[in-house]
Tab-separated table of C-alpha atoms in Angstrom:
chain	number	residue	atom	x	y	z
D	1	MET	CA	-7.385	-5.627	14.861
D	2	ARG	CA	-7.085	-8.627	12.431
D	3	TYR	CA	-3.684	-10.032	10.987
D	4	ASN	CA	-2.482	-11.497	8.128
D	5	ARG	CA	0.475	-13.115	6.440
D	6	LEU	CA	2.706	-10.818	4.101
D	7	GLY	CA	1.782	-12.697	0.930
D	8	SER	CA	3.252	-16.057	0.820
D	9	THR	CA	5.408	-15.351	3.624
D	10	GLY	CA	5.674	-16.590	7.152
D	11	LEU	CA	5.192	-12.879	8.218
D	12	ILE	CA	2.278	-12.000	10.002
D	13	VAL	CA	1.353	-8.203	10.056
D	14	SER	CA	-1.595	-6.255	11.234
D	15	GLU	CA	-4.444	-5.514	8.562
D	16	LEU	CA	-3.582	-1.518	9.563
D	17	CYS	CA	0.126	-0.565	8.899
D	18	LEU	CA	0.988	3.067	10.167
D	19	GLY	CA	2.245	4.896	7.376
D	20	ALA	CA	4.683	7.590	8.682
D	21	MET	CA	4.366	9.947	5.515
D	22	THR	CA	3.410	12.655	8.311
D	23	PHE	CA	6.173	12.618	10.027
D	24	GLY	CA	8.707	15.170	10.031
D	25	THR	CA	8.985	18.889	9.759
D	26	ASP	CA	11.496	19.504	6.963
D	27	PRO	CA	10.386	21.361	3.910
D	28	GLY	CA	10.501	19.680	0.485
D	29	MET	CA	8.090	17.713	-1.843
D	30	PHE	CA	6.253	16.193	1.056
D	31	ALA	CA	5.569	19.297	3.051
D	32	ALA	CA	1.954	19.589	2.188
D	33	ILE	CA	1.628	15.889	3.928
D	34	ALA	CA	3.967	15.974	6.857
D	35	GLY	CA	4.534	18.336	9.451
D	36	LEU	CA	4.480	16.134	12.478
D	37	ASP	CA	7.495	16.700	15.297
D	38	GLN	CA	8.819	13.766	16.942
D	39	ASP	CA	6.520	14.711	19.984
D	40	ALA	CA	3.649	14.354	18.141
D	41	SER	CA	4.741	11.103	15.748
D	42	THR	CA	5.663	9.485	19.284
D	43	ALA	CA	2.075	9.950	20.102
D	44	LEU	CA	0.933	8.275	17.033
D	45	VAL	CA	3.011	5.304	17.151
D	46	LYS	CA	2.118	4.366	20.713
D	47	GLN	CA	-1.628	5.166	19.885
D	48	SER	CA	-1.428	2.396	16.786
D	49	LEU	CA	0.529	0.147	18.742
D	50	ASP	CA	-2.007	0.171	21.888
D	51	ALA	CA	-4.516	-0.868	19.198
D	52	GLY	CA	-2.953	-3.584	17.727
D	53	ILE	CA	-0.953	-2.669	14.592
D	54	ASN	CA	2.154	-4.129	14.477
D	55	PHE	CA	3.359	-2.464	11.259
D	56	ILE	CA	4.948	0.787	10.039
D	57	ASP	CA	5.929	1.989	6.857
D	58	THR	CA	7.974	4.616	5.912
D	59	ALA	CA	10.807	5.763	3.106
D	60	ASN	CA	14.159	7.289	3.088
D	61	VAL	CA	12.819	10.478	1.251
D	62	TYR	CA	9.693	11.104	3.399
D	63	THR	CA	11.338	14.627	4.739
D	64	ARG	CA	14.387	14.009	3.823
D	65	GLY	CA	15.159	11.280	6.187
D	66	GLN	CA	13.352	12.903	9.146
D	67	SER	CA	10.130	10.276	8.951
D	68	GLU	CA	12.806	7.456	9.586
D	69	ARG	CA	14.458	9.016	12.296
D	70	PHE	CA	11.046	9.946	14.238
D	71	VAL	CA	9.823	6.420	13.871
D	72	GLY	CA	13.480	4.996	15.391
D	73	GLY	CA	12.965	8.232	17.746
D	74	ALA	CA	9.428	7.447	18.564
D	75	LEU	CA	10.163	3.296	19.168
D	76	LYS	CA	13.113	4.116	21.512
D	77	ASP	CA	11.048	6.764	23.422
D	78	LEU	CA	8.184	4.373	23.921
D	79	GLY	CA	10.752	1.126	24.900
D	80	VAL	CA	9.196	-0.670	22.179
D	81	LYS	CA	11.100	-4.164	21.903
D	82	ARG	CA	12.525	-4.396	18.429
D	83	SER	CA	10.666	-8.287	18.062
D	84	ASP	CA	7.287	-6.582	18.723
D	85	VAL	CA	7.251	-4.054	15.521
D	86	VAL	CA	7.534	-4.683	11.554
D	87	ILE	CA	9.000	-2.109	9.959
D	88	ALA	CA	9.449	-1.513	6.369
D	89	THR	CA	11.080	1.298	4.499
D	90	LYS	CA	11.906	1.919	0.809
D	91	ALA	CA	14.745	3.172	-1.168
D	92	MET	CA	15.048	4.735	-4.780
D	93	GLY	CA	13.956	8.368	-4.893
D	94	SER	CA	16.291	11.129	-5.195
D	95	MET	CA	18.367	11.725	-1.808
D	96	GLY	CA	20.830	14.362	-3.244
D	97	GLU	CA	22.015	16.169	-6.571
D	98	GLY	CA	24.479	14.011	-8.093
D	99	PRO	CA	23.963	11.439	-10.681
D	100	ASN	CA	23.921	8.256	-8.739
D	101	ASP	CA	21.568	9.818	-5.684
D	102	ALA	CA	18.462	7.647	-6.721
D	103	GLY	CA	17.427	4.756	-8.232
D	104	THR	CA	18.131	1.151	-7.848
D	105	SER	CA	21.755	0.537	-8.766
D	106	ARG	CA	24.260	-1.433	-6.638
D	107	TYR	CA	25.616	1.737	-5.621
D	108	HIS	CA	22.485	3.722	-4.537
D	109	LEU	CA	20.442	1.170	-2.683
D	110	LEU	CA	23.739	-0.399	-0.512
D	111	HIS	CA	24.617	3.139	0.643
D	112	GLN	CA	20.943	3.949	1.312
D	113	ILE	CA	20.179	0.629	3.132
D	114	ASP	CA	22.783	1.696	5.752
D	115	ALA	CA	21.859	5.052	6.066
D	116	SER	CA	18.060	3.852	6.639
D	117	LEU	CA	19.311	1.804	9.389
D	118	GLU	CA	21.284	4.804	10.786
D	119	ARG	CA	18.191	6.728	11.002
D	120	LEU	CA	16.069	4.304	12.365
D	121	GLY	CA	18.399	3.362	14.992
D	122	THR	CA	18.138	-0.602	14.322
D	123	ASP	CA	20.455	-3.352	12.390
D	124	HIS	CA	17.762	-4.319	10.007
D	125	VAL	CA	14.515	-3.763	8.603
D	126	ASP	CA	11.890	-6.193	8.338
D	127	LEU	CA	11.002	-5.433	4.724
D	128	TYR	CA	13.098	-3.018	2.265
D	129	GLN	CA	11.536	-2.014	-1.173
D	130	ILE	CA	11.873	-0.601	-4.118
D	131	HIS	CA	9.939	2.546	-4.202
D	132	GLY	CA	9.611	2.925	-7.999
D	133	TRP	CA	10.731	2.148	-11.186
D	134	ASP	CA	14.617	2.876	-12.605
D	135	SER	CA	14.456	2.797	-16.174
D	136	GLN	CA	18.305	3.290	-16.118
D	137	THR	CA	19.571	0.109	-13.790
D	138	PRO	CA	19.132	-3.765	-15.148
D	139	MET	CA	16.880	-5.537	-13.136
D	140	GLU	CA	19.298	-8.382	-12.346
D	141	GLU	CA	21.693	-5.653	-10.740
D	142	ALA	CA	18.680	-4.759	-8.327
D	143	LEU	CA	17.390	-7.874	-7.549
D	144	ARG	CA	21.481	-8.821	-6.859
D	145	ALA	CA	22.039	-5.783	-4.354
D	146	LEU	CA	18.596	-6.679	-2.485
D	147	ASP	CA	19.596	-10.462	-2.235
D	148	ASP	CA	22.643	-9.180	-0.787
D	149	ILE	CA	21.327	-7.184	1.614
D	150	VAL	CA	18.992	-9.776	2.625
D	151	ARG	CA	21.767	-12.231	2.888
D	152	THR	CA	23.859	-9.912	5.081
D	153	GLY	CA	21.201	-9.286	7.598
D	154	ARG	CA	20.168	-5.789	6.788
D	155	ALA	CA	16.709	-6.626	5.309
D	156	ARG	CA	14.417	-9.731	6.302
D	157	TYR	CA	12.496	-9.438	3.171
D	158	ILE	CA	12.241	-7.371	0.103
D	159	GLY	CA	8.926	-5.553	-1.906
D	160	VAL	CA	8.462	-3.000	-4.586
D	161	SER	CA	6.036	-0.142	-5.139
D	162	ASN	CA	4.366	1.029	-8.108
D	163	TRP	CA	5.784	-1.655	-10.732
D	164	ALA	CA	3.578	-2.860	-13.522
D	165	ALA	CA	2.322	-6.635	-13.661
D	166	TRP	CA	4.665	-7.669	-16.338
D	167	GLN	CA	7.831	-5.924	-14.627
D	168	ILE	CA	7.341	-7.634	-11.329
D	169	MET	CA	6.432	-11.082	-13.094
D	170	LYS	CA	10.110	-10.499	-15.115
D	171	ALA	CA	11.590	-9.611	-11.579
D	172	LEU	CA	9.730	-13.157	-9.957
D	173	GLY	CA	11.162	-15.079	-13.057
D	174	ILE	CA	14.959	-13.734	-12.481
D	175	SER	CA	14.737	-14.424	-8.842
D	176	GLU	CA	13.913	-17.826	-9.507
D	177	ARG	CA	16.257	-18.497	-12.374
D	178	LEU	CA	19.223	-17.138	-10.429
D	179	GLY	CA	18.020	-18.342	-6.856
D	180	LEU	CA	17.779	-14.609	-5.563
D	181	GLU	CA	15.509	-13.484	-2.961
D	182	ARG	CA	11.956	-13.020	-4.224
D	183	PHE	CA	9.849	-10.005	-3.899
D	184	ALA	CA	7.131	-10.703	-0.909
D	185	SER	CA	4.849	-7.711	-1.382
D	186	LEU	CA	3.536	-4.940	-3.705
D	187	GLN	CA	2.939	-1.774	-2.231
D	188	ALA	CA	0.057	0.060	-4.576
D	189	TYR	CA	-2.826	2.372	-4.841
D	190	TYR	CA	-6.145	0.630	-4.250
D	191	THR	CA	-9.319	2.139	-3.533
D	192	ILE	CA	-12.848	1.314	-3.799
D	193	ALA	CA	-12.818	4.805	-6.180
D	194	GLY	CA	-10.063	3.473	-8.084
D	195	ARG	CA	-9.759	-0.227	-8.849
D	196	ASP	CA	-7.447	-0.266	-12.100
D	197	LEU	CA	-4.997	-2.501	-9.754
D	198	GLU	CA	-7.978	-5.020	-10.648
D	199	ARG	CA	-7.159	-5.414	-14.473
D	200	GLU	CA	-3.766	-7.187	-14.407
D	201	ILE	CA	-2.143	-6.480	-11.135
D	202	VAL	CA	-4.275	-8.107	-8.329
D	203	PRO	CA	-4.607	-11.656	-10.618
D	204	MET	CA	-0.924	-11.614	-10.284
D	205	LEU	CA	-0.336	-10.969	-6.979
D	206	GLN	CA	-3.034	-13.745	-6.242
D	207	SER	CA	-1.432	-16.417	-8.867
D	208	GLU	CA	2.435	-15.676	-7.389
D	209	GLY	CA	1.509	-15.436	-3.955
D	210	VAL	CA	2.663	-11.627	-3.555
D	211	GLY	CA	0.979	-9.595	-0.721
D	212	LEU	CA	-0.177	-6.409	-1.426
D	213	MET	CA	0.354	-3.244	0.740
D	214	VAL	CA	-2.223	-0.631	0.069
D	215	TRP	CA	-1.471	3.287	-0.004
D	216	SER	CA	-3.639	5.916	-0.516
D	217	PRO	CA	-6.848	4.123	0.719
D	218	LEU	CA	-8.786	6.905	0.964
D	219	ALA	CA	-7.873	8.616	-2.605
D	220	GLY	CA	-5.922	11.255	-1.122
D	221	GLY	CA	-8.429	11.961	1.178
D	222	LEU	CA	-11.438	12.169	-1.464
D	223	LEU	CA	-12.999	8.979	0.017
D	224	SER	CA	-12.603	10.906	3.398
D	225	GLY	CA	-16.460	12.121	3.773
D	226	LYS	CA	-15.023	15.461	3.384
D	227	TYR	CA	-15.793	16.257	-0.256
D	228	THR	CA	-19.563	15.722	-1.686
D	229	ARG	CA	-20.652	15.823	-5.427
D	230	GLY	CA	-20.283	19.299	-7.122
D	231	ASP	CA	-16.877	19.628	-4.957
D	232	ASP	CA	-15.116	19.778	-8.057
D	233	ASP	CA	-12.660	22.655	-7.053
D	234	LYS	CA	-11.471	20.839	-3.970
D	235	SER	CA	-8.672	23.838	-3.509
D	236	GLU	CA	-11.782	25.415	-1.498
D	237	GLY	CA	-12.044	22.868	0.894
D	238	GLU	CA	-9.825	21.673	3.699
D	239	GLY	CA	-7.832	18.563	4.170
D	240	ARG	CA	-4.853	17.053	2.118
D	241	ARG	CA	-6.865	17.187	-1.253
D	242	ALA	CA	-7.353	20.719	-1.498
D	243	VAL	CA	-3.788	21.103	-1.178
D	244	PHE	CA	-2.532	18.064	-3.181
D	245	ASP	CA	-5.112	16.491	-5.734
D	246	PHE	CA	-3.543	13.186	-6.178
D	247	PRO	CA	-4.146	10.480	-7.216
D	248	VAL	CA	-6.084	10.797	-10.058
D	249	VAL	CA	-9.417	9.518	-9.760
D	250	ASP	CA	-12.308	8.593	-12.151
D	251	THR	CA	-14.809	11.279	-10.237
D	252	ASP	CA	-18.047	10.234	-11.521
D	253	ARG	CA	-17.561	6.760	-10.492
D	254	ALA	CA	-16.757	8.381	-7.315
D	255	TRP	CA	-19.491	10.350	-6.344
D	256	ASP	CA	-21.992	7.404	-6.985
D	257	VAL	CA	-19.972	5.458	-4.766
D	258	ILE	CA	-19.255	8.248	-1.979
D	259	ASP	CA	-23.094	8.645	-1.893
D	260	ALA	CA	-23.524	4.882	-1.446
D	261	LEU	CA	-20.801	5.061	1.260
D	262	ARG	CA	-21.991	7.705	2.802
D	263	ALA	CA	-26.078	6.342	3.372
D	264	MET	CA	-24.483	2.787	4.588
D	265	ALA	CA	-22.132	4.954	7.086
D	266	ASP	CA	-25.200	6.824	8.307
D	267	ALA	CA	-26.922	3.622	9.341
D	268	LYS	CA	-24.393	1.705	10.550
D	269	GLY	CA	-23.319	5.185	12.946
D	270	LYS	CA	-19.675	4.811	11.551
D	271	THR	CA	-18.086	7.248	8.769
D	272	VAL	CA	-17.620	7.411	5.226
D	273	ALA	CA	-13.481	6.707	5.518
D	274	GLN	CA	-14.102	3.827	7.575
D	275	LEU	CA	-16.514	2.320	5.566
D	276	ALA	CA	-13.651	2.770	2.463
D	277	LEU	CA	-10.855	1.311	4.368
D	278	SER	CA	-13.232	-1.317	5.461
D	279	TRP	CA	-14.073	-2.244	1.963
D	280	LEU	CA	-10.121	-2.896	1.076
D	281	LEU	CA	-10.261	-5.134	4.386
D	282	TYR	CA	-12.406	-7.602	2.527
D	283	GLN	CA	-10.363	-7.675	-0.724
D	284	PRO	CA	-8.435	-11.357	-0.218
D	285	ALA	CA	-5.380	-10.107	-2.257
D	286	VAL	CA	-5.058	-7.363	0.279
D	287	SER	CA	-2.566	-7.968	3.007
D	288	THR	CA	-2.343	-4.631	4.733
D	289	VAL	CA	-3.638	-1.019	4.463
D	290	ILE	CA	-1.579	1.701	5.118
D	291	VAL	CA	-3.095	4.590	7.035
D	292	GLY	CA	-1.851	8.168	7.857
D	293	ALA	CA	-2.733	10.646	10.020
D	294	LYS	CA	-1.694	13.931	11.603
D	295	ARG	CA	-4.216	13.853	14.472
D	296	ALA	CA	-5.411	11.350	17.273
D	297	ASP	CA	-8.738	11.852	16.360
D	298	GLN	CA	-7.838	10.955	12.376
D	299	LEU	CA	-5.887	8.031	13.382
D	300	ALA	CA	-8.712	6.604	15.637
D	301	ASP	CA	-11.342	6.791	13.052
D	302	ASN	CA	-9.351	5.043	11.053
D	303	ILE	CA	-8.698	2.174	13.394
D	304	GLY	CA	-12.424	1.798	13.921
D	305	ALA	CA	-12.279	0.594	10.017
D	306	CYS	CA	-11.725	-2.575	11.470
D	307	ASP	CA	-15.053	-3.055	13.293
D	308	VAL	CA	-17.202	-2.329	10.106
D	309	GLU	CA	-19.033	-4.978	8.413
D	310	PHE	CA	-20.475	-5.564	5.480
D	311	THR	CA	-23.825	-7.624	4.712
D	312	ALA	CA	-23.373	-9.348	1.318
D	313	ASP	CA	-26.203	-7.121	-0.369
D	314	GLU	CA	-24.164	-4.184	0.930
D	315	LEU	CA	-20.897	-5.535	-1.024
D	316	LYS	CA	-22.961	-6.482	-4.121
D	317	GLN	CA	-24.533	-2.727	-4.136
D	318	LEU	CA	-20.737	-1.487	-4.003
D	319	GLU	CA	-19.097	-3.679	-6.621
D	320	LYS	CA	-21.889	-3.209	-8.772
D	321	LEU	CA	-21.189	1.143	-8.553
D	322	SER	CA	-17.362	1.052	-8.600
D	323	ARG	CA	-16.389	-2.040	-10.715
D	324	LEU	CA	-14.176	-1.117	-13.954
D	325	PRO	CA	-15.806	-1.495	-17.317
D	326	ARG	CA	-14.066	-4.588	-19.038
D	327	GLU	CA	-10.886	-3.602	-21.198
D	328	TYR	CA	-9.422	-6.224	-23.698
D	329	PRO	CA	-8.361	-8.908	-23.444
D	330	GLY	CA	-10.468	-8.751	-20.373
D	331	TRP	CA	-14.198	-9.183	-22.130
D	332	MET	CA	-12.249	-11.695	-24.555
D	333	LEU	CA	-10.874	-14.066	-21.896
D	334	ALA	CA	-14.373	-14.179	-20.252
D	335	ARG	CA	-16.397	-14.785	-23.147
D	336	GLN	CA	-13.787	-17.387	-24.633
D	337	GLY	CA	-13.379	-19.217	-21.464
D	338	SER	CA	-17.144	-19.549	-19.956
D	339	TYR	CA	-18.111	-22.619	-21.860
D	340	ARG	CA	-15.297	-24.416	-19.969
D	341	ASP	CA	-16.386	-23.472	-16.419
D	342	GLU	CA	-19.453	-25.217	-17.428
D	343	LYS	CA	-17.924	-28.252	-17.360
D	344	VAL	CA	-17.036	-28.171	-14.147
D	345	SER	CA	-19.265	-28.879	-11.497
D	346	PRO	CA	-19.765	-26.429	-8.481
D	347	ARG	CA	-17.973	-27.351	-5.461
D	348	ARG	CA	-20.371	-28.884	-2.646
D	349	GLN	CA	-21.789	-26.359	-0.305
D	350	PRO	CA	-22.856	-27.185	3.240
D	351	THR	CA	-26.360	-27.700	4.083
């Protein structure tokens, strides 16, 4: 297991993060993904910690709070020192039927952080994240509430999930102008079969020193190796994508990538899933990749991605198959700026 800084902070996190979306048995919108009871959840937490993972990500909406309870229960049952694990959770989604039971208002966030801490059985989380975009709450209100949460010791860092580049940049500007805590990380969808993030978000993250936490790194199971070209009706297969066909993927490009990954995996004695995860570990913007599992063998396979190495030629082949077609203004920026690049001498290389 390797470790990275979370963005430009001093927080060190494992390159794989255990996602706790599978924890909990409460029926609801996550029923197709979850299903693990406390004992099964505890076993996966132990397996992760034993492999060197020091980072666990959950959210208040996962199985209506059960996921947080099971994460806290696992750490308590295993006798894990609080300082030995980095805990992240999220708020924004609906936790009730009332008009103020969702969103990023001060009212909601200050209530939800306390509820999450009670379920987790701790006095603080290490990373508190806004789970999505709330069109009804002014950004300044949400950022001031998050700043108060950090200043009162209930969270060490703050982050965001599923925001556009312009939204994050606006928030960073507000934080700088008002002297508020700034976002340390973005949690977003990113895979070798879905590289949309690279158009605007990845350059922004690298420019501003914001870390990237990747969710659904196997594209909802599409890159698990269970599916092959022609499996357009995934409801006939097994696995999560058979009942929850998400996230959206350009399947024509994905099948070409999967074919190449399968050939490389066979040559390396690895699995398609391990190579898909490892590709993300090679991307410089990535701080950590969130992996989730329901069984020990699935988690072990994911952890095995840390041992996969690519050659330069293999990465070049995967880049060619998976890269996005350029959209405006990308192609114009490259066209207009290229002549300036020619004026700068290349950096010295070792002999």
